[in-house]
Amino acid sequence: MRPFAYNRANDPASALKLISGNPTAKFLAGGTNLLDLMKEDVEQPTELVDISGLSLTDIKSITAGTNQGGVTIGGLGKNTDAANHPLIRQNYPLLTQAILAGASGQIRNMATNGGNLLQRTRCPYFYEVAMPCNKREPGTGCGALGGINRLHAIFGWSEKCVAVYPSDMAVALAALDAVVKVRNASGQERSIPFADFHRLPGDKPEQDTNLAHGELITAIELPKNKLADKSYYLKVRDRASYAFALISVAAGLELSGNKIVQARIAMGGVAHKPWRALTAEKMLVGKEATEANFKLAADAEMANAKPLEHNKFKVELGNRSIVLALQTAMNGGKA
């Protein structure tokens, strides 16, 4: 690990002032991803600004504003606390399931909600500094594009990068139409719809999100919805625990009788960002909630996939996963 300066912030204003004065500084919260990257020499910050002691941890109902009736979770709250909070378990069980599907209990006890959104890809070509990687070192090429790409993207990739985004929590947040609240050094705040928070690789795969340097995630807002009773998070992986998704699906349905009023489907393990299955969602609205209709919607969504040499299996796996997630959601989350 390379030498770096360390500063502990006492409040958001001082944290933002410190980070904005150094373009190579990084926030340090739980450190569950950043410290690994520093040890592997993938990340080389010259300064860490420790924000782990800031009081941006509350989970509470939203009583005013656009998302009145929803819930807000603090950006520096721990993943474990978010997953187990009564407001989340009762109103957003999809989020609880997704968080508990990720990592291990020890990591969830350290990892923060905002930090979870800022995880970097686990692509082995990104972690191996001897290999070319446009995300790690722009202009060097994408080793995975013509290499071993079994774990890589089937949607939204570019010739510059075929990596996938690793978070489980974020897939659920995408399906729930979450909003990310951020603040900059001038004290200005802005709200970023979750669909606009992460980026597809395009020509700049080194940019994972649309955050500006020095912006701090203060909270994540969850709009009120009617999906709680018919929702499910499915994670398919190579082993039963402590593994990233080959395919994951966050599914939620709002019904009137047996007719679908709205469908929310997001996928993990398939793209550079949580992939919202908009084609499938649109096909389901107004239809009967039947296995046949779920299969038609899954077929339509996966028809847009562009698999690589070694991950063609993800197309069929994604198709079956969408159907299974929707069927399980219909059963109230019981397989």
mmCIF file of C-alpha atoms in Angstrom, residues 16 18 34 37 44 49 71 75-76 86 89 132 142 165 183 186 219-220 224 247 250 276 315:
data_model
loop_
_atom_site.group_PDB
_atom_site.id
_atom_site.type_symbol
_atom_site.label_atom_id
_atom_site.label_comp_id
_atom_site.label_asym_id
_atom_site.label_seq_id
_atom_site.Cartn_x
_atom_site.Cartn_y
_atom_site.Cartn_z
ATOM 1 C CA LEU A 16 -16.344 18.220 1.977
ATOM 2 C CA LEU A 18 -10.991 18.556 2.835
ATOM 3 C CA LEU A 34 -11.535 0.836 -0.907
ATOM 4 C CA LEU A 37 -8.241 -1.762 -3.809
ATOM 5 C CA GLN A 44 -3.879 5.153 -5.171
ATOM 6 C CA VAL A 49 -10.919 11.682 4.646
ATOM 7 C CA VAL A 71 -38.509 6.254 3.896
ATOM 8 C CA GLY A 75 -25.767 7.408 3.638
ATOM 9 C CA LEU A 76 -23.439 6.422 6.474
ATOM 10 C CA PRO A 86 -38.712 -2.305 10.893
ATOM 11 C CA ARG A 89 -38.580 -4.941 6.578
ATOM 12 C CA PRO A 132 -4.818 -4.039 -19.558
ATOM 13 C CA CYS A 142 -10.061 -4.174 -22.120
ATOM 14 C CA TYR A 165 -21.384 -3.794 -11.290
ATOM 15 C CA ARG A 183 -24.120 17.470 -1.036
ATOM 16 C CA SER A 186 -20.567 24.719 -1.270
ATOM 17 C CA ALA A 219 -29.131 9.797 2.196
ATOM 18 C CA ILE A 220 -31.081 7.434 -0.027
ATOM 19 C CA LYS A 224 -43.811 4.947 -1.227
ATOM 20 C CA ILE A 247 -27.479 -13.160 -12.367
ATOM 21 C CA ALA A 250 -35.198 -7.775 -8.018
ATOM 22 C CA ARG A 276 -33.669 -2.022 -15.260
ATOM 23 C CA VAL A 315 -29.092 -15.281 -21.612
#
